[in-house]
Coordinates of C-alpha atoms and ligand atoms in Angstrom, one line a residue:
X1 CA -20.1 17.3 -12.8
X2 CA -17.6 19.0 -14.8
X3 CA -15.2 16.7 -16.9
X4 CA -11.5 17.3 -17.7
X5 CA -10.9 19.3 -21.0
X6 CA -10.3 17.3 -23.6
X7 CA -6.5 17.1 -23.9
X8 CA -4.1 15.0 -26.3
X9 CA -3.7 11.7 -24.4
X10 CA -1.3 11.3 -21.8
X11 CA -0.9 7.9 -22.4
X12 CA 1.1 8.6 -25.2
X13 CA 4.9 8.6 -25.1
X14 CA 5.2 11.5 -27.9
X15 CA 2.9 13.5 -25.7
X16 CA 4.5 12.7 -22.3
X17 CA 8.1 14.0 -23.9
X18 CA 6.3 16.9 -25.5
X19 CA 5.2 18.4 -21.9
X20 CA 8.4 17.2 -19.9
X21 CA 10.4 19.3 -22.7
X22 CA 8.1 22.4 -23.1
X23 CA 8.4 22.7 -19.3
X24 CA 12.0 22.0 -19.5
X25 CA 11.4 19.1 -17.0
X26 CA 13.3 15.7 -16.6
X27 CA 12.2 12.7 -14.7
X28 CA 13.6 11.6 -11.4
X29 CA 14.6 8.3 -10.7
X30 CA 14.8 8.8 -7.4
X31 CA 11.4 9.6 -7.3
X32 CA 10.2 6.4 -9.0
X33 CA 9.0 8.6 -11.6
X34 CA 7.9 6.4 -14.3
X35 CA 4.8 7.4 -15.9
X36 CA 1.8 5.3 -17.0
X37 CA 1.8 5.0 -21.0
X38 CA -0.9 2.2 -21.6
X39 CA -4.2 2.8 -21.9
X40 CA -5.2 -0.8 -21.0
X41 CA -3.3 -0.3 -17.9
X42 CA -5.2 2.5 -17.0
X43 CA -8.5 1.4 -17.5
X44 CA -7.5 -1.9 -15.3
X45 CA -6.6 0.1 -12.1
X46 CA -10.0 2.5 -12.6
X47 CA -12.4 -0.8 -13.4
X48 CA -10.4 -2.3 -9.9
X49 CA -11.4 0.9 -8.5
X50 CA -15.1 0.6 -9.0
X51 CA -15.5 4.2 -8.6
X52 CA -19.3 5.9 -8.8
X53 CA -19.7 9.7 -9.1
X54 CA -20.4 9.8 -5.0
X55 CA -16.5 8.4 -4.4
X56 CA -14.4 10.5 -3.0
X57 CA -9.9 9.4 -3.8
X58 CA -7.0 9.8 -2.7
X59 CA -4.2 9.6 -4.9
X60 CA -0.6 9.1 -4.4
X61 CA 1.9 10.4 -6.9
X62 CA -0.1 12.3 -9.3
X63 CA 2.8 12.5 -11.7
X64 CA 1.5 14.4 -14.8
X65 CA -1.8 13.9 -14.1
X66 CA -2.6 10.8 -16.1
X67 CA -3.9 8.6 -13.6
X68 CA -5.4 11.7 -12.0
X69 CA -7.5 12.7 -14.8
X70 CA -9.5 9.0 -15.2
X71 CA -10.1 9.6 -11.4
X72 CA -11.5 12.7 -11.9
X73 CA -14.0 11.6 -14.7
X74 CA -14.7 8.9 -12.4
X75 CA -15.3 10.1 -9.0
X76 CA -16.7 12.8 -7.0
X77 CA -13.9 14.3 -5.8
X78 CA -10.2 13.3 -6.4
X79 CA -7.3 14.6 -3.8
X80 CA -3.8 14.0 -5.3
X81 CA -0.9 14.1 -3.7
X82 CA 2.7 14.8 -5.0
X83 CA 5.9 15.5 -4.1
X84 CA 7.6 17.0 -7.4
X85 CA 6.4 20.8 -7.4
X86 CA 8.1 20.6 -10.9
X87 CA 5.4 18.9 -12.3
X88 CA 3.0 21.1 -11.2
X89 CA 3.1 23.2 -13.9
X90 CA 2.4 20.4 -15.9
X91 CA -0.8 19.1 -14.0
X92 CA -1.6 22.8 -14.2
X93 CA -2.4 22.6 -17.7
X94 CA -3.1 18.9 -18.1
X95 CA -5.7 18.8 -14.6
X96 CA -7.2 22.0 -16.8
X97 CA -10.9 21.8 -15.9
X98 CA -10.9 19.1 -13.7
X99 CA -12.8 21.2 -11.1
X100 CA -13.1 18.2 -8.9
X101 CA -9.8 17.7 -8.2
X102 CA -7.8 19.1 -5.5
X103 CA -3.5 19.1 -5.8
X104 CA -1.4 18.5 -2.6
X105 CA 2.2 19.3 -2.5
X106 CA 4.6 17.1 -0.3
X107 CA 5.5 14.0 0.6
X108 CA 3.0 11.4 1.4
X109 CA 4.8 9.6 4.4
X110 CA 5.1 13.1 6.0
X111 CA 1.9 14.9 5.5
X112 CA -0.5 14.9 8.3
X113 CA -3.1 12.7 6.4
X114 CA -5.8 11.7 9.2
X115 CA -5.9 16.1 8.7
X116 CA -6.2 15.7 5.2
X117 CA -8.9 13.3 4.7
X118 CA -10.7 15.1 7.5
X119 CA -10.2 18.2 5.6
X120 CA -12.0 17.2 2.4
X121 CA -13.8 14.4 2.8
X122 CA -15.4 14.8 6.2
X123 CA -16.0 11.4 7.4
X124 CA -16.7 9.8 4.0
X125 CA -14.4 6.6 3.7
X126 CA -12.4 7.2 0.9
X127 CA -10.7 4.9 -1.7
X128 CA -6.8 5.5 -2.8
X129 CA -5.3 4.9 -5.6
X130 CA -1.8 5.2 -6.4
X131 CA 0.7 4.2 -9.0
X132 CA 3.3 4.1 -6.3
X133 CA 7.0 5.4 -6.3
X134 CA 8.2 2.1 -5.6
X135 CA 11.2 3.0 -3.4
X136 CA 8.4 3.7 -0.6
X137 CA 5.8 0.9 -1.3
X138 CA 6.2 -1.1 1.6
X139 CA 6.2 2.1 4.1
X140 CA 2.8 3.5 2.1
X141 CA 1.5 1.1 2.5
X142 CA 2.1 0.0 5.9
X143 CA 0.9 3.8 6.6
X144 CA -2.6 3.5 5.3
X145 CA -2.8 -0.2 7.0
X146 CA -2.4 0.7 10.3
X147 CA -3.7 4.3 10.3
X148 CA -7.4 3.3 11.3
X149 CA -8.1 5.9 8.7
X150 CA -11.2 4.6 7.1
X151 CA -10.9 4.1 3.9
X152 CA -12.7 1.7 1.8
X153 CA -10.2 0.2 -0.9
X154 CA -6.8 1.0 -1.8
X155 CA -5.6 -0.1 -5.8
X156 CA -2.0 0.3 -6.0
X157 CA 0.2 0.0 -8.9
X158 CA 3.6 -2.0 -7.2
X159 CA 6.4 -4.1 -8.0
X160 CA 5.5 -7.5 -9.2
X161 CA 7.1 -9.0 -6.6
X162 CA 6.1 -6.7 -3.9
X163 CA 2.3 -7.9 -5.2
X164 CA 3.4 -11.1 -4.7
X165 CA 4.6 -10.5 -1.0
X166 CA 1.5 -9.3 -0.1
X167 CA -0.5 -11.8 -0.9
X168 CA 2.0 -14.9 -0.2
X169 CA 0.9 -17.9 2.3
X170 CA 2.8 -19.8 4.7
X171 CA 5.3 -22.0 4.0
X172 CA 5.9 -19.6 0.6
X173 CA 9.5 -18.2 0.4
X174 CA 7.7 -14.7 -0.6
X175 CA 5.9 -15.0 2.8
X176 CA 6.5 -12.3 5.0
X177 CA 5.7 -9.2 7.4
X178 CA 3.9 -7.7 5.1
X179 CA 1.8 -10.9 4.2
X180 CA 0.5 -10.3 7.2
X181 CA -0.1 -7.4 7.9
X182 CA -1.8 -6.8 4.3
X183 CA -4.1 -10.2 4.9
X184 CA -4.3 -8.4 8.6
X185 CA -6.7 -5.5 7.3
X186 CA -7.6 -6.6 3.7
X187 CA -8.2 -9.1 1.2
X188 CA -5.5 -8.4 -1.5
X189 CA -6.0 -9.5 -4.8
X190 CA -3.7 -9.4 -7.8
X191 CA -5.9 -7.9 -10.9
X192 CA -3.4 -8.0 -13.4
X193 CA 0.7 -8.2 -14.0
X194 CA 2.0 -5.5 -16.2
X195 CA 5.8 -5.3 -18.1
X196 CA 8.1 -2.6 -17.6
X197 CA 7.0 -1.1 -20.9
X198 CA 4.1 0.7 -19.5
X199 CA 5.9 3.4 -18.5
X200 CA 8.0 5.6 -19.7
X201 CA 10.6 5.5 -18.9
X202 CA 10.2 1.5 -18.7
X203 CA 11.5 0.8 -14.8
X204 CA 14.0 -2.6 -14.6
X205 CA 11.1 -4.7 -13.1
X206 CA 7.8 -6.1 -13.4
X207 CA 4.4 -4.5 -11.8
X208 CA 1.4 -5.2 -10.7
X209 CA -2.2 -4.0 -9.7
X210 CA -3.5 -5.0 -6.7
X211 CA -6.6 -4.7 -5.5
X212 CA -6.8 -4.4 -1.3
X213 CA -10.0 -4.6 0.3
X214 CA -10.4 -3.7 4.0
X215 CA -11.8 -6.3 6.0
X216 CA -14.5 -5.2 8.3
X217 CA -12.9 -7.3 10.9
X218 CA -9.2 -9.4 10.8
X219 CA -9.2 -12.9 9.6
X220 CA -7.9 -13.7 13.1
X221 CA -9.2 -13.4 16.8
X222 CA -6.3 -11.5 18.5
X223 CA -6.5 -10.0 21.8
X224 CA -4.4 -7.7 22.1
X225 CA -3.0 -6.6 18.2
X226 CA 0.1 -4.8 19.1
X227 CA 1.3 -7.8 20.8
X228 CA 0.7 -10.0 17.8
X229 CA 2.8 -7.6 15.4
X230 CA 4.9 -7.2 17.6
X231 CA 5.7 -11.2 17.9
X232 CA 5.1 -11.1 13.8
X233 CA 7.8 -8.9 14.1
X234 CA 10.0 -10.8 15.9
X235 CA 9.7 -14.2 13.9
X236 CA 10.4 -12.3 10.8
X237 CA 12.7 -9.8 11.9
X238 CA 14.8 -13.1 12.8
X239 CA 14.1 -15.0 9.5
X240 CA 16.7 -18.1 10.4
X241 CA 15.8 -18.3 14.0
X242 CA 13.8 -20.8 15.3
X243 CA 10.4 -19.5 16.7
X244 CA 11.3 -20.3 20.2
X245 CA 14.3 -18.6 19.8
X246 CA 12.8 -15.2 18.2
X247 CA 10.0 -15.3 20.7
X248 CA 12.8 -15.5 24.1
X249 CA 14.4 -12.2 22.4
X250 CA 11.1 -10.3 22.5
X251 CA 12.6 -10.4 26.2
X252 CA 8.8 -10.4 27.5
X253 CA 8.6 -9.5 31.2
X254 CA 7.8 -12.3 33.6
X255 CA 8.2 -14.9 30.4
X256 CA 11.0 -17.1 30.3
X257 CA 11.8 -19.5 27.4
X258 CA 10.4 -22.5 29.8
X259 CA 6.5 -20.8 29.5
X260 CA 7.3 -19.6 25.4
X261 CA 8.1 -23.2 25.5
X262 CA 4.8 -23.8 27.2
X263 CA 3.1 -21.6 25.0
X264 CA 4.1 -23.2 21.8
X265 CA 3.1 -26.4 23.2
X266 CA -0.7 -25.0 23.7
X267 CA -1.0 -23.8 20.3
X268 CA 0.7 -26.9 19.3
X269 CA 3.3 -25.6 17.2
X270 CA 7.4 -26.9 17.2
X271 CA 9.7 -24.9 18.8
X272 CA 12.0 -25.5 16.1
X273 CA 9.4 -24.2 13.3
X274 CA 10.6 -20.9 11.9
X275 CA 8.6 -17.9 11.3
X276 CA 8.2 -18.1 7.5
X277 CA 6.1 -21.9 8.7
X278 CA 3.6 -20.3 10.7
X279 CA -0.4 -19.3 9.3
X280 CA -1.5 -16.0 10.5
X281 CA -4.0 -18.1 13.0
X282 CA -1.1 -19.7 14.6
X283 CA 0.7 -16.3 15.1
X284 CA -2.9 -15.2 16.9
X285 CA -2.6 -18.4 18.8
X286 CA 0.6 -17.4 20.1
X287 CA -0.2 -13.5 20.7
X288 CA -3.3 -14.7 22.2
X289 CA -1.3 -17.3 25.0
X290 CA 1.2 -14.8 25.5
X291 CA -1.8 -12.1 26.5
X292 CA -2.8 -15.0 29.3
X293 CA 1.0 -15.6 30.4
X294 CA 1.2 -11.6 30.5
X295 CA -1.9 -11.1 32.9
X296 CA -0.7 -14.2 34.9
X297 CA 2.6 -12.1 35.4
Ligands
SAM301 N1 0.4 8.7 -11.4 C1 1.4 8.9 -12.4 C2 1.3 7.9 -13.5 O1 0.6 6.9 -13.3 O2 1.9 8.1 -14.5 C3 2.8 8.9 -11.8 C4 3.3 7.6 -11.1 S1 5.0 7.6 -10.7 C5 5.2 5.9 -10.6 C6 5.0 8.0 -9.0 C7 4.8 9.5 -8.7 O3 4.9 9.7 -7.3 C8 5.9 10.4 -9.3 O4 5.2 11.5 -9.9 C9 6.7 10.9 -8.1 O5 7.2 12.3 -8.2 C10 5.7 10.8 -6.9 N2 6.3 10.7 -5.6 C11 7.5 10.1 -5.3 N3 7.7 10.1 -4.0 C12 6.6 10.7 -3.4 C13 6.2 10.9 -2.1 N4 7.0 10.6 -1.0 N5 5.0 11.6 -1.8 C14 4.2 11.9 -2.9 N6 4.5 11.6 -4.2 C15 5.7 11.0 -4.4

């Protein structure tokens, strides 16, 4: 396997400046462009990775190239995806020799992905790996989630507090729709909390690495899974309503708020509890009632 040439490293702020000037670029902050610059940080996100040489990655937001090069020392075969063609250039001459790695131009949430994997990975579950532009975390993520795309682990680099959403219980005031859904398809983990000066330029908030680990199968028996998001949806979409009261604006057909009230009392949980209250079992419990109320019609 051919290794990257041996460049100055990126992780160095002198070095980052250097290329951005030479190539007359600036970074966009619209973008979330904030580029790794700590080598411990680095080496964090790869060891969560647990990459052999038969992986095959998917990256999201190659930037410069300095997450992308580990990758490619790493793994088999590294796909990157990014949306600045400014900086590509840059990862022209700093991907220089990385044979194994293949660059994608465009935007993540609009490129036809299920094509892409398919493309150059076959059928081989992949792992991705992203220092994320953090202005699209929650939709990236929520992407990959529920794309049935099968890949194996994803290590993203996101807001601290995003990290913390995601793997917040009930009863927590971080507790949310994505709790759910992320403790849905994976076992998230937090591997490490980084400050805003590993990256250059430093962003106004904490991140984290976290780990996410697809489940083979959900935590939860749910019959029917676009009825329990859908109810998940509800309670959280209505964060002061009652449960009772989010559940009678779903507006289910041939369910009044006298069989939701019925329902509740099954899965022996208050009407008056509110969304935030509820463990991901009891929102099965409900899904799962409302399935039997449905077929009862
Ligand atoms: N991986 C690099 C690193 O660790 O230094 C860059 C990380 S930076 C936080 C995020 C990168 O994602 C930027 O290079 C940005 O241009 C890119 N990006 C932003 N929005 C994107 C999108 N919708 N699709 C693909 N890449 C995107």
């Amino acid at each position: 396997m051919m290794m990257c040439k041996d460049i100055q490293p990126l992780t160095s702020p002198r070095v980052v400046k250097e290329l951005m000037a030479r190539y007359g670029v600036s970074f966009k902050k619209g973008l979330g462009q904030n580029f790794l610059i700590d080598r411990n940080i680095l080496v964090k996100i790869i060891k969560a990775a647990e990459l052999d040489r038969e992986d095959v990655v998917l990256e999201i937001g190659a930037g410069i190239g300095t997450l992308t090069r580990e990758l490619a020392n790493a793994a088999k075969q590294v796909v990157a995806i990014e949306i600045d063609s400014r900086l590509f250039p840059i990862l022209d001459e700093t991907l220089s020799g990385c044979s194994n790695v293949k660059l994608i131009q465009g935007d993540v949430l609009k490129l036809d992905i299920k094509q892409l994997v398919r493309q150059y990975f076959g059928g081989q579950p992949f792992k991705v790996v992203g220092n994320l532009p953090y202005y699209i975390t929650t939709p990236v993520l929520m992407m990959f989630l529920e794309s049935g795309l099968p890949y194996e682990s994803m290590v993203v680099m996101v807001q601290k507090e995003v990290a913390q959403r995601m793997t917040a219980v009930a009863g927590t005031k971080d507790y949310g729709m994505l709790s759910i859904a992320v403790q849905y398809y994976t076992c998230p983990e937090i591997v490490a909390v980084a400050s805003a000066n590993v990256f250059i330029p430093p962003p106004k908030v904490d991140s984290a690495i976290v780990l996410l680990k697809r489940r083979s199968n959900p935590p939860v028996h749910v019959q029917d899974s676009e009825l329990f998001f859908k109810v998940v949806r509800a309670a959280f979409g209505q964060r002061r309503k009652t449960i009772l009261n989010a559940l009678t604006a779903l507006e289910l057909e041939g369910v009044d708020k006298g069989r939701l009230y019925d329902v509740l009392s099954k899965c022996s949980i208050a009407p008056k509890m509110r969304g935030e209250d509820l463990t991901i079992q009891q929102y099965a419990d409900i899904a799962n009632e409302l399935c039997l109320e449905e077929q009862k019609g």
